[in-house]
Structure formats: structure tokens, C-alpha cells
Short mmCIF file of C-alpha atoms in Angstrom, two decimals:
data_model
loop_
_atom_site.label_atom_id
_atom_site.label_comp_id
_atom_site.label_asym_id
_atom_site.label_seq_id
_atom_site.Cartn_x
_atom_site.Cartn_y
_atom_site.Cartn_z
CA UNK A 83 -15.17 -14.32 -9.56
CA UNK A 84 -14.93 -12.56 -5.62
CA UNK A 85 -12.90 -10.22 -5.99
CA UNK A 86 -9.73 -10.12 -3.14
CA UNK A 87 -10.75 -6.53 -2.32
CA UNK A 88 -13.58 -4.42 -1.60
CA UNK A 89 -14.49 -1.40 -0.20
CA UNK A 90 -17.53 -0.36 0.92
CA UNK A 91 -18.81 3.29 1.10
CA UNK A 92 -15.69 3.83 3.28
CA UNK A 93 -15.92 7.60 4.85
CA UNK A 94 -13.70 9.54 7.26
CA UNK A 95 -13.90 12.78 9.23
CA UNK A 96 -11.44 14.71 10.64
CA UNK A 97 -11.72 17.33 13.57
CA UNK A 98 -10.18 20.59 12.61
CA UNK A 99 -9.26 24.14 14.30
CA UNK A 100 -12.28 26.44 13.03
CA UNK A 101 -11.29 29.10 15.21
CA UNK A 102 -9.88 30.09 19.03
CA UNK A 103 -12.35 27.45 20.88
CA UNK A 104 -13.91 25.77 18.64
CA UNK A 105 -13.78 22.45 15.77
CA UNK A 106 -15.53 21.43 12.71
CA UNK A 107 -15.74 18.35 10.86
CA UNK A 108 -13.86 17.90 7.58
CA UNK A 109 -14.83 15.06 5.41
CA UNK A 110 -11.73 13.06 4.31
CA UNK A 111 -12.71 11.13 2.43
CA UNK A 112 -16.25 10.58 1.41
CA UNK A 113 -18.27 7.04 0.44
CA UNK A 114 -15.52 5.49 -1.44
CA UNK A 115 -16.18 2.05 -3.17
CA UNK A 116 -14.17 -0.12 -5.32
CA UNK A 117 -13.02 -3.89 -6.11
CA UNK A 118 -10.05 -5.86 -7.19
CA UNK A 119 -9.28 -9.12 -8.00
CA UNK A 120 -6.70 -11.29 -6.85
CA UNK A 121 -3.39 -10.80 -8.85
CA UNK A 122 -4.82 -7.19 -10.48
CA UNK A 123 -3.43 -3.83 -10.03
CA UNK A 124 -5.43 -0.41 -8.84
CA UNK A 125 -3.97 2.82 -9.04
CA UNK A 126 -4.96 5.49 -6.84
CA UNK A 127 -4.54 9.05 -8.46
CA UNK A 128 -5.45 12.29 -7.83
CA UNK A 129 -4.41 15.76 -6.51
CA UNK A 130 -2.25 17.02 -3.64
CA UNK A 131 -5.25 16.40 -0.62
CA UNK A 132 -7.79 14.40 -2.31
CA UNK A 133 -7.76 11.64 0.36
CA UNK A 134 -5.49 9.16 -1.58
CA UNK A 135 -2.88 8.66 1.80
CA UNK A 136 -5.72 8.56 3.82
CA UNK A 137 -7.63 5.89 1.66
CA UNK A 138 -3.97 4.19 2.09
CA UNK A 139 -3.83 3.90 5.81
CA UNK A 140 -7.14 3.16 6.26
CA UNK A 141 -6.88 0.03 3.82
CA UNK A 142 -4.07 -1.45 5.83
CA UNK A 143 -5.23 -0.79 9.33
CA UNK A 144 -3.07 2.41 10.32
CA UNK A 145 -5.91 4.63 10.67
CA UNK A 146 -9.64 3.22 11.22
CA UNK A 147 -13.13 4.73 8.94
CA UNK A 148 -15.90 6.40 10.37
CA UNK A 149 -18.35 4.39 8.57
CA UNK A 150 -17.95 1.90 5.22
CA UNK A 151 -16.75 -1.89 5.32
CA UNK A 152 -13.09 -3.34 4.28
CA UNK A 153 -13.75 -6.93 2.57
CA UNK A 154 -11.31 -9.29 1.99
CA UNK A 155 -11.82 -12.51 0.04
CA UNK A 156 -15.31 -11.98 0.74
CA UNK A 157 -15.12 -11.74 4.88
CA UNK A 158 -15.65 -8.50 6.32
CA UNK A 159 -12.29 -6.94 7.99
CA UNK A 160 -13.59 -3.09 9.07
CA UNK A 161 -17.37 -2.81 9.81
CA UNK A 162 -17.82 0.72 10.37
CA UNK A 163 -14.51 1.76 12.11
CA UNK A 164 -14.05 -2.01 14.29
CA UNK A 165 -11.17 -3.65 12.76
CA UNK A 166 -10.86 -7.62 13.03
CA UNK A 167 -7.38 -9.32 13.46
CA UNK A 168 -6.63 -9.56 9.82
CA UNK A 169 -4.38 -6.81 9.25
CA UNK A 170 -1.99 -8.86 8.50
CA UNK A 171 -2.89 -9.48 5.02
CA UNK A 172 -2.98 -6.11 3.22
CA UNK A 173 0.35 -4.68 4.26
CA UNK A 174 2.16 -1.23 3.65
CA UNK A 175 5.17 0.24 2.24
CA UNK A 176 5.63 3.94 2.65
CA UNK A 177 6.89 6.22 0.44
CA UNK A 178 10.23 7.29 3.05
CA UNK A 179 11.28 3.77 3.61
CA UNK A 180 14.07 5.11 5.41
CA UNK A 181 12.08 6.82 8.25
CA UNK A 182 9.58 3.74 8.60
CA UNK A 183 12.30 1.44 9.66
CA UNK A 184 14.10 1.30 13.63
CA UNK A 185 17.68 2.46 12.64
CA UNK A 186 18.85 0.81 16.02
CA UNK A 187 17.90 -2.70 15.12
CA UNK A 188 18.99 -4.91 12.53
CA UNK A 189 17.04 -5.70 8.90
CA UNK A 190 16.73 -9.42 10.06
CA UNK A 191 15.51 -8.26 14.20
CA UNK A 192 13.14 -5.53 12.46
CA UNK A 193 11.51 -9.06 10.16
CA UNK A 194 11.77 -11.05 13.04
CA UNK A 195 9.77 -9.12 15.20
CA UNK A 196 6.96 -9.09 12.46
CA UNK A 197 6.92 -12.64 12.91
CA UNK A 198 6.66 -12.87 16.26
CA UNK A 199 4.18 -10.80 17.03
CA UNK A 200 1.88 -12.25 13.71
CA UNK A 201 3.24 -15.38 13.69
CA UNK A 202 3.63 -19.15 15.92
CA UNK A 203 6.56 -19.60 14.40
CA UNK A 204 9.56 -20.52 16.38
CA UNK A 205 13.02 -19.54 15.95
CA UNK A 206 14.32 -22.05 13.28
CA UNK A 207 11.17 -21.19 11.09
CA UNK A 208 11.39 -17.52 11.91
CA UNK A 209 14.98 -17.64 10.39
CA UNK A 210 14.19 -19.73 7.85
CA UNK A 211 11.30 -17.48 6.25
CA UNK A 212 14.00 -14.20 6.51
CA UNK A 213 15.84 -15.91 4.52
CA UNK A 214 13.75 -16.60 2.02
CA UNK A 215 11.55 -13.43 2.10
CA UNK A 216 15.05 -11.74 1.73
CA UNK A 217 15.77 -14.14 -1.77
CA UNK A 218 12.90 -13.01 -2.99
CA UNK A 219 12.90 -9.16 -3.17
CA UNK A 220 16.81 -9.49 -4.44
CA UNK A 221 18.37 -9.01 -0.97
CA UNK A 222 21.40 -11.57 0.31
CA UNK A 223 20.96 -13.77 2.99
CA UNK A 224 23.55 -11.21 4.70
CA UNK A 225 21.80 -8.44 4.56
CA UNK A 226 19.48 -9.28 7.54
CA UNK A 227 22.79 -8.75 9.66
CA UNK A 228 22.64 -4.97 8.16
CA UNK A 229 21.53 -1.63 9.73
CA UNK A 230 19.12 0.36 7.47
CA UNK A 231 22.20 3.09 6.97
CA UNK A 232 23.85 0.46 5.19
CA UNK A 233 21.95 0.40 2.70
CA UNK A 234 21.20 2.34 -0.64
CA UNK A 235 17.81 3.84 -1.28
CA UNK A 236 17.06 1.10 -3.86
CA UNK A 237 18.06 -1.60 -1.57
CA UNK A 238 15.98 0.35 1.42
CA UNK A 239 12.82 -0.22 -0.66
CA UNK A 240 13.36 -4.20 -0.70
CA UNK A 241 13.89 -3.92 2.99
CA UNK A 242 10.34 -2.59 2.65
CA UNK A 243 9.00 -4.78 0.58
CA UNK A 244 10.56 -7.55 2.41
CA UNK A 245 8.81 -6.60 5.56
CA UNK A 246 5.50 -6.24 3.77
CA UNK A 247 5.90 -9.70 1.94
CA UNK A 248 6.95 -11.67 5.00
CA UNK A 249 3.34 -12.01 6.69
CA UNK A 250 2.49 -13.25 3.23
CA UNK A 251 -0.12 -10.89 2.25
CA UNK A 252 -2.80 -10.89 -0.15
CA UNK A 253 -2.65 -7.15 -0.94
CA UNK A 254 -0.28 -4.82 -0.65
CA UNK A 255 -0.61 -0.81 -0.60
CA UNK A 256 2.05 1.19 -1.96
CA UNK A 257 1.68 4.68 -1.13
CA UNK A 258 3.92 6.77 -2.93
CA UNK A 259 6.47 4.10 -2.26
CA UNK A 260 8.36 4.83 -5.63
CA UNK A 261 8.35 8.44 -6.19
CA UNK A 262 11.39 8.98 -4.41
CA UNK A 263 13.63 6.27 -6.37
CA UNK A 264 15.37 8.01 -9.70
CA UNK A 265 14.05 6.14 -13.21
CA UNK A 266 16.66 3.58 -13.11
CA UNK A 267 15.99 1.80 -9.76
CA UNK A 268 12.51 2.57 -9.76
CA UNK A 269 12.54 0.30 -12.82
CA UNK A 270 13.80 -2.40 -11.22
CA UNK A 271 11.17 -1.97 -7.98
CA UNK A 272 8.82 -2.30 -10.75
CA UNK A 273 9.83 -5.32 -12.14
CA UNK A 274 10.29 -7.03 -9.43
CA UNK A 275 6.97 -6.25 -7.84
CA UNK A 276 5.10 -7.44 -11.49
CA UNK A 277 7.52 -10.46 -11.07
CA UNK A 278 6.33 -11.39 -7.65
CA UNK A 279 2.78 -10.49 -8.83
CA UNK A 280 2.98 -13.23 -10.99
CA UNK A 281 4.32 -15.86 -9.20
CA UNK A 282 2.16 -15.07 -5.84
CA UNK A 283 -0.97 -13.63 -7.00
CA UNK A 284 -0.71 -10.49 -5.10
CA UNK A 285 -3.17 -7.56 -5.56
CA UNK A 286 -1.52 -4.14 -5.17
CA UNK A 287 -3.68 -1.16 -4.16
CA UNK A 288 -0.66 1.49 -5.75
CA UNK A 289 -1.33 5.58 -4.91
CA UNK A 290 1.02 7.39 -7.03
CA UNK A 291 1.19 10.90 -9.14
CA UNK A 292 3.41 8.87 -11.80
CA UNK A 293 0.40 7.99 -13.94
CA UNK A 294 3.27 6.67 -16.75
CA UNK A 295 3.50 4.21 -14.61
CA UNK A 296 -0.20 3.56 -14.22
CA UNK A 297 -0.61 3.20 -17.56
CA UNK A 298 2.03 0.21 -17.22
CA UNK A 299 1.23 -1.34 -14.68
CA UNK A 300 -2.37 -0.81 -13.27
CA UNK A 301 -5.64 -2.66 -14.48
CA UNK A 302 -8.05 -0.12 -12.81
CA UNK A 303 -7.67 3.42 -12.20
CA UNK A 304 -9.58 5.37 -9.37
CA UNK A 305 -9.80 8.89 -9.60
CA UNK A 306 -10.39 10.86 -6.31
CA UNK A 307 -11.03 15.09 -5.91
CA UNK A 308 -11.60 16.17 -2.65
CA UNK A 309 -12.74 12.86 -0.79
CA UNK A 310 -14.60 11.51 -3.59
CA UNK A 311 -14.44 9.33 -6.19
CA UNK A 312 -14.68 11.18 -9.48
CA UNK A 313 -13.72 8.26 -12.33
CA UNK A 314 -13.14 4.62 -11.96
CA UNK A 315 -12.93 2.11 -14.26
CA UNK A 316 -10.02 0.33 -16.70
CA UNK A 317 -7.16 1.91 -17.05
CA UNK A 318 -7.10 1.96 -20.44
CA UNK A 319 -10.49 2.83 -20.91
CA UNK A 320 -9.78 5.66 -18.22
CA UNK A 321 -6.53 7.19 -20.07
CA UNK A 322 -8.17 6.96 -23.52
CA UNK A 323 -11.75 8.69 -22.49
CA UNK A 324 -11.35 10.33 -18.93
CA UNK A 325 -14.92 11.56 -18.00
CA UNK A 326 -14.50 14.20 -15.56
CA UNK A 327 -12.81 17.51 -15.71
CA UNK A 328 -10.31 16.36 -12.67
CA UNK A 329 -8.91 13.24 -15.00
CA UNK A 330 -8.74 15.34 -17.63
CA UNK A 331 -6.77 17.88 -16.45
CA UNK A 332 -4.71 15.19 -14.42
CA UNK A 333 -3.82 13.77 -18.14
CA UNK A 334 -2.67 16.85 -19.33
CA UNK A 335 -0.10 17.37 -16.91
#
């Protein structure tokens, strides 16, 4: 079966300070390659500047590769750093869902404008799919008249994953987005996101330290140590045999 996602020996460079006039090159990330199928779950893990928020932003479109190819559903998205117009479908919810939303507009203008500037819908269908998009994460109809600061930080992240869901997207990338929730609402983030999983078929690429939580809810597990990929495979298989001295000591932890 084609799998919804795949990446391609992705690669990225940045251009750093090596001294009073001059830059060098520092390789990011470094020929990363993976797949996922439609309604499956990958978990991104690894430590503090292995490339894992990078991989993140380049996978929805908010930063562009150096070389490698984005696939999705088998048509090629990123060919070597040109982007096509389907961004659209593998959306992003940061881990500060506070600071990635306007406070000076309302929940329902800040969805609206995603679907006017994605979308041909007009006003009675734009309204229409807030509403529902709204249902479906647990929000109220009413909420789309609120202001971000009127919310709790539980409620803040189904703003979020409102206005991931309402392009309809076949894969979403959570980057860090739970680690700031306490146990008991990140529970129910969880839940719901396995809930809509089910009923939608979405793909999540997830890039967390929380690997509890991988072990719950991911079906692959890619390991990355300074730009590269050091482990992938099944999660299970992954947790129960790591290979490499990075997963290991990950595990331990």
C-alpha cells in the first residue's frame, strides 16, 4: 500500500558565525528518509539539537530543504527546496499555542482567514465548516466569538488543532505540541487526537521527548543524533531492542 508520507533524503544547511567576517555551513539535518501510512503514527525523538524541529517545519512548509523530496500520496510536494501549492495538507501545531495565534482577532476570524486564503468557499460555507471543525476538537459553537486570552491552556490546544484540522489535512505535525499541558489535559489532547485518527484517517508526524507516550501512541519510531537518522523502525520493536547507543541511552532516561 503507498504510503501517505515520504521523505526523501531530505538535507538542510544552515549558515553560521565562524568568526568576525566570516560563515560556515552547518548540516541540519542530514539525508533523512522515512514513510507512513495513512491513519499511522511516527514519533520523532531524539536529543536537545538533533534536527527534530527542523525536520518539523520543513515537513509542513515553514522552512524549505536544501536537497531531498516531500511525497504525499505518491505526488511529489518539495523537489529539492521548490515547494508546490500543497501545503495545505500536512499542517502544524506548535508546541506554545498561545504565541502562534493573533491575540487581536477572534478564534472564529483567525479560522476564517485560513479558509479564505486556502479555500473557494464563501461566507455561509466558511461559517458552516467553523462550526463544525470547532464540534469536533470539543470546542462550542461560541467559542469562535472568543479571544485566545479567554481561553485555558487545554482549550488553547483545540484552538490549535482546530486550525490545523480545518483545511482538512492528511497529516498533521505536532511538534512538541503537548509537552507543555500537565498529565491530566494532555490526556485528553491525546484521546481526542487517536479519536479523530480513527474516524478521519489522519497520519500524525508527532516530535516529542515524552517517549511514554510514544510507546502509546506511535507505530514507528525515528531516532535522530545530530542530523541523522540513527534507528527507525516499529515502535515496539524499537523500545524492546534499540540498536544504537543514542536510543539506548534515550530509554534509560
Amino acid at each position: 500500500m503507498q504510503p501517505v508520507l515520504k521523505v526523501q533524503a531530505l538535507s538542510k544547511t544552515f549558515n553560521i558565525r565562524a568568526g568576525l567576517f566570516s560563515r560556515k555551513k552547518f548540516a541540519v539535518l542530514k539525508n533523512i528518509s522515512f514513510c507512513i501510512g495513512k491513519g499511522e503514527t511516527i514519533a520523532v525523538i531524539g536529543e536537545t539539537g538533533a534536527g527534530k524541529s527542523t525536520l518539523a517545519k520543513l515537513l509542513s512548509g515553514a522552512d524549505s530543504a536544501d536537497c531531498g523530496q516531500i511525497l504525499l500520496e505518491g505526488n511529489i510536494i518539495e523537489d529539492n527546496g521548490i515547494r508546490d501549492n500543497q501545503c495545505r495538507y500536512i499542517r502544524m501545531i506548535f508546541q506554545d499555542s498561545a504565541a502562534s495565534l493573533n491575540p487581536g482577532l477572534t478564534i472564529g476570524d483567525t479560522l476564517d482567514d485560513c479558509l479564505q486564503y486556502n479555500t473557494d468557499f464563501d461566507k455561509a460555507e466558511r461559517t458552516e465548516k467553523i462550526s463544525a471543525t470547532l464540534s469536533k476538537v470539543g470546542l462550542l459553537v461560541d467559542h469562535q466569538h472568543y479571544y485566545p486570552h479567554m481561553f485555558s491552556v487545554g482549550q488553547l490546544q483545540r484552538v490549535a488543532l482546530a486550525r490545523a484540522l480545518i483545511l482538512d489535512p492528511k497529516v498533521v505535525v505536532l511538534d512538541e505540541a503537548l509537552s507543555s499541558l500537565d498529565p491530566s489535559v494532555r490526556a485528553q489532547i491525546v484521546n481526542l487526537l487517536l479519536k479523530l485518527q480513527q474516524e478521519t484517517g489522519l497520519t500524525y508526524v508527532m516530535i516529542t521527548h515524552h517517549l511514554s507516550l510514544v510507546r502509546h501512541i506511535s507505530d514507528q519510531v525515528l531516532v535522530l543524533d545530530k542530523g541523522e537518522v540513527v534507528e527507525y523502525g516499529a515502535t515496539e520493536v524499537v523500545f524492546q531492542t534499540p540498536q544504537s547507543k543514542i536510543t539506548q541511552r534515550l530509554l534509560s532516561c
